[in-house]
mmCIF file with all atom_site columns, C-alpha atoms in Angstrom:
data_model
loop_
_atom_site.group_PDB
_atom_site.id
_atom_site.type_symbol
_atom_site.label_atom_id
_atom_site.label_alt_id
_atom_site.label_comp_id
_atom_site.label_asym_id
_atom_site.label_entity_id
_atom_site.label_seq_id
_atom_site.pdbx_PDB_ins_code
_atom_site.Cartn_x
_atom_site.Cartn_y
_atom_site.Cartn_z
_atom_site.occupancy
_atom_site.B_iso_or_equiv
_atom_site.pdbx_formal_charge
_atom_site.auth_seq_id
_atom_site.auth_comp_id
_atom_site.auth_asym_id
_atom_site.auth_atom_id
_atom_site.pdbx_PDB_model_num
ATOM 1   C CA . MET S 1 1   ? 141.367 86.939  81.811  1.00 71.00 ? 1   MET S CA 1
ATOM 2   C CA . LEU S 1 2   ? 137.715 87.414  79.653  1.00 68.00 ? 2   LEU S CA 1
ATOM 3   C CA . GLY S 1 3   ? 137.642 83.494  79.172  1.00 66.00 ? 3   GLY S CA 1
ATOM 4   C CA . LYS S 1 4   ? 138.118 82.843  82.845  1.00 66.00 ? 4   LYS S CA 1
ATOM 5   C CA . ILE S 1 5   ? 135.225 85.111  83.785  1.00 67.00 ? 5   ILE S CA 1
ATOM 6   C CA . LEU S 1 6   ? 132.932 83.903  81.114  1.00 58.00 ? 6   LEU S CA 1
ATOM 7   C CA . THR S 1 7   ? 133.731 80.247  81.706  1.00 63.00 ? 7   THR S CA 1
ATOM 8   C CA . ARG S 1 8   ? 132.438 80.809  85.193  1.00 68.00 ? 8   ARG S CA 1
ATOM 9   C CA . LEU S 1 9   ? 129.497 82.582  84.540  1.00 56.00 ? 9   LEU S CA 1
ATOM 10  C CA . PHE S 1 10  ? 128.010 80.226  82.464  1.00 60.00 ? 10  PHE S CA 1
ATOM 11  C CA . ALA S 1 11  ? 129.007 77.832  85.035  1.00 61.00 ? 11  ALA S CA 1
ATOM 12  C CA . LEU S 1 12  ? 127.029 79.722  87.351  1.00 60.00 ? 12  LEU S CA 1
ATOM 13  C CA . PHE S 1 13  ? 124.105 80.225  84.830  1.00 60.00 ? 13  PHE S CA 1
ATOM 14  C CA . GLY S 1 14  ? 123.692 76.458  83.816  1.00 59.00 ? 14  GLY S CA 1
ATOM 15  C CA . MET S 1 15  ? 123.884 76.130  87.896  1.00 53.00 ? 15  MET S CA 1
ATOM 16  C CA . SER S 1 16  ? 121.078 78.122  88.470  1.00 49.00 ? 16  SER S CA 1
ATOM 17  C CA . LEU S 1 17  ? 118.900 76.475  85.783  1.00 49.00 ? 17  LEU S CA 1
ATOM 18  C CA . THR S 1 18  ? 119.744 73.156  86.741  1.00 50.00 ? 18  THR S CA 1
ATOM 19  C CA . CYS S 1 19  ? 118.359 74.100  90.224  1.00 50.00 ? 19  CYS S CA 1
ATOM 20  C CA . VAL S 1 20  ? 115.505 74.920  89.014  1.00 50.00 ? 20  VAL S CA 1
ATOM 21  C CA . ALA S 1 21  ? 115.017 72.095  86.684  1.00 51.00 ? 21  ALA S CA 1
ATOM 22  C CA . CYS S 1 22  ? 115.043 69.968  89.981  1.00 53.00 ? 22  CYS S CA 1
ATOM 23  C CA . TYR S 1 23  ? 113.021 71.941  92.553  1.00 55.00 ? 23  TYR S CA 1
ATOM 24  C CA . GLY S 1 24  ? 110.982 73.880  89.984  1.00 54.00 ? 24  GLY S CA 1
ATOM 25  C CA . THR S 1 25  ? 109.635 77.660  90.054  1.00 56.00 ? 25  THR S CA 1
ATOM 26  C CA . PRO S 1 26  ? 108.806 78.454  93.246  1.00 57.00 ? 26  PRO S CA 1
ATOM 27  C CA . TYR S 1 27  ? 105.464 80.187  93.552  1.00 55.00 ? 27  TYR S CA 1
ATOM 28  C CA . MET S 1 28  ? 102.545 81.421  95.742  1.00 61.00 ? 28  MET S CA 1
ATOM 29  C CA . GLY S 1 29  ? 99.389  78.783  95.304  1.00 65.00 ? 29  GLY S CA 1
ATOM 30  C CA . TYR S 1 30  ? 96.969  81.826  96.077  1.00 64.00 ? 30  TYR S CA 1
ATOM 31  C CA . ASP S 1 31  ? 93.860  81.312  94.308  1.00 72.00 ? 31  ASP S CA 1
ATOM 32  C CA . PRO S 1 32  ? 91.592  83.003  95.080  1.00 81.00 ? 32  PRO S CA 1
ATOM 33  C CA . ASP S 1 33  ? 87.549  82.892  95.377  1.00 87.00 ? 33  ASP S CA 1
ATOM 34  C CA . PHE S 1 34  ? 86.565  85.351  92.775  1.00 90.00 ? 34  PHE S CA 1
ATOM 35  C CA . VAL S 1 35  ? 88.057  86.982  90.278  1.00 92.00 ? 35  VAL S CA 1
ATOM 36  C CA . VAL S 1 36  ? 85.952  90.293  88.678  1.00 95.00 ? 36  VAL S CA 1
ATOM 37  C CA . SER S 1 37  ? 86.269  93.490  86.885  1.00 95.00 ? 37  SER S CA 1
ATOM 38  C CA . GLY S 1 38  ? 84.289  95.811  85.425  1.00 96.00 ? 38  GLY S CA 1
ATOM 39  C CA . ARG S 1 39  ? 83.787  99.379  84.966  1.00 97.00 ? 39  ARG S CA 1
ATOM 40  C CA . VAL S 1 40  ? 82.049  102.441 87.099  1.00 96.00 ? 40  VAL S CA 1
ATOM 41  C CA . VAL S 1 41  ? 79.845  104.778 85.692  1.00 96.00 ? 41  VAL S CA 1
ATOM 42  C CA . ASP S 1 42  ? 77.203  107.671 86.985  1.00 94.00 ? 42  ASP S CA 1
ATOM 43  C CA . GLU S 1 43  ? 73.730  107.943 85.620  1.00 94.00 ? 43  GLU S CA 1
ATOM 44  C CA . GLU S 1 44  ? 74.839  109.071 82.061  1.00 94.00 ? 44  GLU S CA 1
ATOM 45  C CA . GLY S 1 45  ? 76.928  106.520 81.665  1.00 95.00 ? 45  GLY S CA 1
ATOM 46  C CA . GLN S 1 46  ? 80.087  108.516 81.911  1.00 95.00 ? 46  GLN S CA 1
ATOM 47  C CA . PRO S 1 47  ? 82.852  106.367 83.381  1.00 95.00 ? 47  PRO S CA 1
ATOM 48  C CA . ILE S 1 48  ? 84.297  107.399 87.318  1.00 94.00 ? 48  ILE S CA 1
ATOM 49  C CA . LYS S 1 49  ? 87.663  107.890 88.176  1.00 93.00 ? 49  LYS S CA 1
ATOM 50  C CA . ASP S 1 50  ? 89.124  106.923 91.513  1.00 93.00 ? 50  ASP S CA 1
ATOM 51  C CA . ILE S 1 51  ? 86.251  104.868 93.280  1.00 94.00 ? 51  ILE S CA 1
ATOM 52  C CA . SER S 1 52  ? 87.578  102.879 95.723  1.00 95.00 ? 52  SER S CA 1
ATOM 53  C CA . ALA S 1 53  ? 86.325  98.935  94.737  1.00 95.00 ? 53  ALA S CA 1
ATOM 54  C CA . GLU S 1 54  ? 87.239  97.126  97.800  1.00 95.00 ? 54  GLU S CA 1
ATOM 55  C CA . MET S 1 55  ? 86.997  93.198  98.707  1.00 92.00 ? 55  MET S CA 1
ATOM 56  C CA . ASN S 1 56  ? 89.427  91.554  101.464 1.00 86.00 ? 56  ASN S CA 1
ATOM 57  C CA . VAL S 1 57  ? 91.912  94.083  99.229  1.00 89.00 ? 57  VAL S CA 1
ATOM 58  C CA . VAL S 1 58  ? 91.274  97.938  97.949  1.00 92.00 ? 58  VAL S CA 1
ATOM 59  C CA . THR S 1 59  ? 91.631  98.785  94.489  1.00 93.00 ? 59  THR S CA 1
ATOM 60  C CA . ARG S 1 60  ? 90.608  102.216 92.663  1.00 94.00 ? 60  ARG S CA 1
ATOM 61  C CA . THR S 1 61  ? 89.051  102.391 89.243  1.00 95.00 ? 61  THR S CA 1
ATOM 62  C CA . ASP S 1 62  ? 91.478  104.207 86.559  1.00 94.00 ? 62  ASP S CA 1
ATOM 63  C CA . ALA S 1 63  ? 90.495  107.132 84.307  1.00 93.00 ? 63  ALA S CA 1
ATOM 64  C CA . ASP S 1 64  ? 88.136  104.800 82.258  1.00 96.00 ? 64  ASP S CA 1
ATOM 65  C CA . GLY S 1 65  ? 86.118  103.804 85.325  1.00 95.00 ? 65  GLY S CA 1
ATOM 66  C CA . VAL S 1 66  ? 87.710  100.315 84.890  1.00 97.00 ? 66  VAL S CA 1
ATOM 67  C CA . PHE S 1 67  ? 88.828  98.195  87.851  1.00 96.00 ? 67  PHE S CA 1
ATOM 68  C CA . TYR S 1 68  ? 89.833  94.485  88.773  1.00 95.00 ? 68  TYR S CA 1
ATOM 69  C CA . LEU S 1 69  ? 89.924  92.667  92.009  1.00 93.00 ? 69  LEU S CA 1
ATOM 70  C CA . GLN S 1 70  ? 90.760  89.215  93.183  1.00 91.00 ? 70  GLN S CA 1
ATOM 71  C CA . GLY S 1 71  ? 89.515  87.690  96.053  1.00 89.00 ? 71  GLY S CA 1
ATOM 72  C CA . ASP S 1 72  ? 87.834  85.754  98.907  1.00 89.00 ? 72  ASP S CA 1
ATOM 73  C CA . THR S 1 73  ? 85.125  88.156  99.891  1.00 87.00 ? 73  THR S CA 1
ATOM 74  C CA . PRO S 1 74  ? 81.809  87.274  98.362  1.00 92.00 ? 74  PRO S CA 1
ATOM 75  C CA . GLN S 1 75  ? 80.939  91.050  98.257  1.00 94.00 ? 75  GLN S CA 1
ATOM 76  C CA . ILE S 1 76  ? 82.382  93.993  96.578  1.00 95.00 ? 76  ILE S CA 1
ATOM 77  C CA . THR S 1 77  ? 81.721  97.761  97.983  1.00 96.00 ? 77  THR S CA 1
ATOM 78  C CA . PHE S 1 78  ? 82.157  100.840 95.673  1.00 96.00 ? 78  PHE S CA 1
ATOM 79  C CA . ARG S 1 79  ? 82.941  104.308 97.789  1.00 94.00 ? 79  ARG S CA 1
ATOM 80  C CA . ASP S 1 80  ? 83.621  107.633 96.933  1.00 92.00 ? 80  ASP S CA 1
ATOM 81  C CA . THR S 1 81  ? 86.662  108.541 98.936  1.00 86.00 ? 81  THR S CA 1
ATOM 82  C CA . ASP S 1 82  ? 87.602  111.962 96.950  1.00 80.00 ? 82  ASP S CA 1
ATOM 83  C CA . GLY S 1 83  ? 84.410  113.782 97.216  1.00 76.00 ? 83  GLY S CA 1
ATOM 84  C CA . GLU S 1 84  ? 84.166  116.193 94.144  1.00 76.00 ? 84  GLU S CA 1
ATOM 85  C CA . ALA S 1 85  ? 87.226  115.491 92.319  1.00 78.00 ? 85  ALA S CA 1
ATOM 86  C CA . ASN S 1 86  ? 86.128  112.793 90.488  1.00 68.00 ? 86  ASN S CA 1
ATOM 87  C CA . GLY S 1 87  ? 83.221  114.657 88.909  1.00 74.00 ? 87  GLY S CA 1
ATOM 88  C CA . GLY S 1 88  ? 81.033  114.544 92.268  1.00 78.00 ? 88  GLY S CA 1
ATOM 89  C CA . GLU S 1 89  ? 80.185  113.308 95.150  1.00 88.00 ? 89  GLU S CA 1
ATOM 90  C CA . PHE S 1 90  ? 78.731  109.529 95.032  1.00 94.00 ? 90  PHE S CA 1
ATOM 91  C CA . GLU S 1 91  ? 76.150  107.058 97.143  1.00 94.00 ? 91  GLU S CA 1
ATOM 92  C CA . THR S 1 92  ? 78.546  103.865 98.444  1.00 95.00 ? 92  THR S CA 1
ATOM 93  C CA . ARG S 1 93  ? 76.913  100.972 96.457  1.00 96.00 ? 93  ARG S CA 1
ATOM 94  C CA . THR S 1 94  ? 77.628  96.907  97.931  1.00 96.00 ? 94  THR S CA 1
ATOM 95  C CA . ILE S 1 95  ? 77.064  93.986  95.302  1.00 95.00 ? 95  ILE S CA 1
ATOM 96  C CA . ASN S 1 96  ? 76.915  90.275  96.683  1.00 95.00 ? 96  ASN S CA 1
ATOM 97  C CA . LEU S 1 97  ? 79.100  87.993  94.342  1.00 93.00 ? 97  LEU S CA 1
ATOM 98  C CA . THR S 1 98  ? 77.640  84.631  93.236  1.00 92.00 ? 98  THR S CA 1
ATOM 99  C CA . THR S 1 99  ? 80.707  83.768  90.583  1.00 90.00 ? 99  THR S CA 1
ATOM 100 C CA . SER S 1 100 ? 83.566  85.486  89.041  1.00 91.00 ? 100 SER S CA 1
ATOM 101 C CA . GLY S 1 101 ? 83.608  87.354  86.108  1.00 93.00 ? 101 GLY S CA 1
ATOM 102 C CA . ASP S 1 102 ? 83.141  90.651  83.844  1.00 95.00 ? 102 ASP S CA 1
ATOM 103 C CA . LEU S 1 103 ? 80.377  92.389  86.075  1.00 94.00 ? 103 LEU S CA 1
ATOM 104 C CA . GLY S 1 104 ? 79.788  94.918  83.295  1.00 96.00 ? 104 GLY S CA 1
ATOM 105 C CA . ASP S 1 105 ? 78.740  98.419  84.211  1.00 97.00 ? 105 ASP S CA 1
ATOM 106 C CA . ILE S 1 106 ? 78.482  99.664  88.077  1.00 96.00 ? 106 ILE S CA 1
ATOM 107 C CA . THR S 1 107 ? 76.420  102.399 88.336  1.00 96.00 ? 107 THR S CA 1
ATOM 108 C CA . LEU S 1 108 ? 76.705  104.959 90.905  1.00 95.00 ? 108 LEU S CA 1
ATOM 109 C CA . GLU S 1 109 ? 74.154  107.272 91.929  1.00 93.00 ? 109 GLU S CA 1
ATOM 110 C CA . ARG S 1 110 ? 74.796  110.608 93.046  1.00 92.00 ? 110 ARG S CA 1
ATOM 111 C CA . LYS S 1 111 ? 74.489  112.020 96.584  1.00 88.00 ? 111 LYS S CA 1
ATOM 112 C CA . LYS S 1 112 ? 71.513  114.384 96.915  1.00 80.00 ? 112 LYS S CA 1
#
């Protein structure tokens, strides 16, 4: 009984490998124009978490202020959406992109 189950299992597994080998592995061929990363900091160079980083998609900075985005829009906007919760209220800042890569530290000023 166990032998029949194993034989059928291996036959099924072998068949699925054959199909992948014949037809390839499907994927979405998304090739973004811009792939950027960086770190959002305040005027003192301290990382700011939970800042919204927006292109044609939206992400948030992590506890170290780090973000990673990919998209087709040549602008990235940084927005403080949680008010005082991340250590203060910060001004919105937009950066025009010319190339992909690490943007380094992006400084946001506190609202006055």
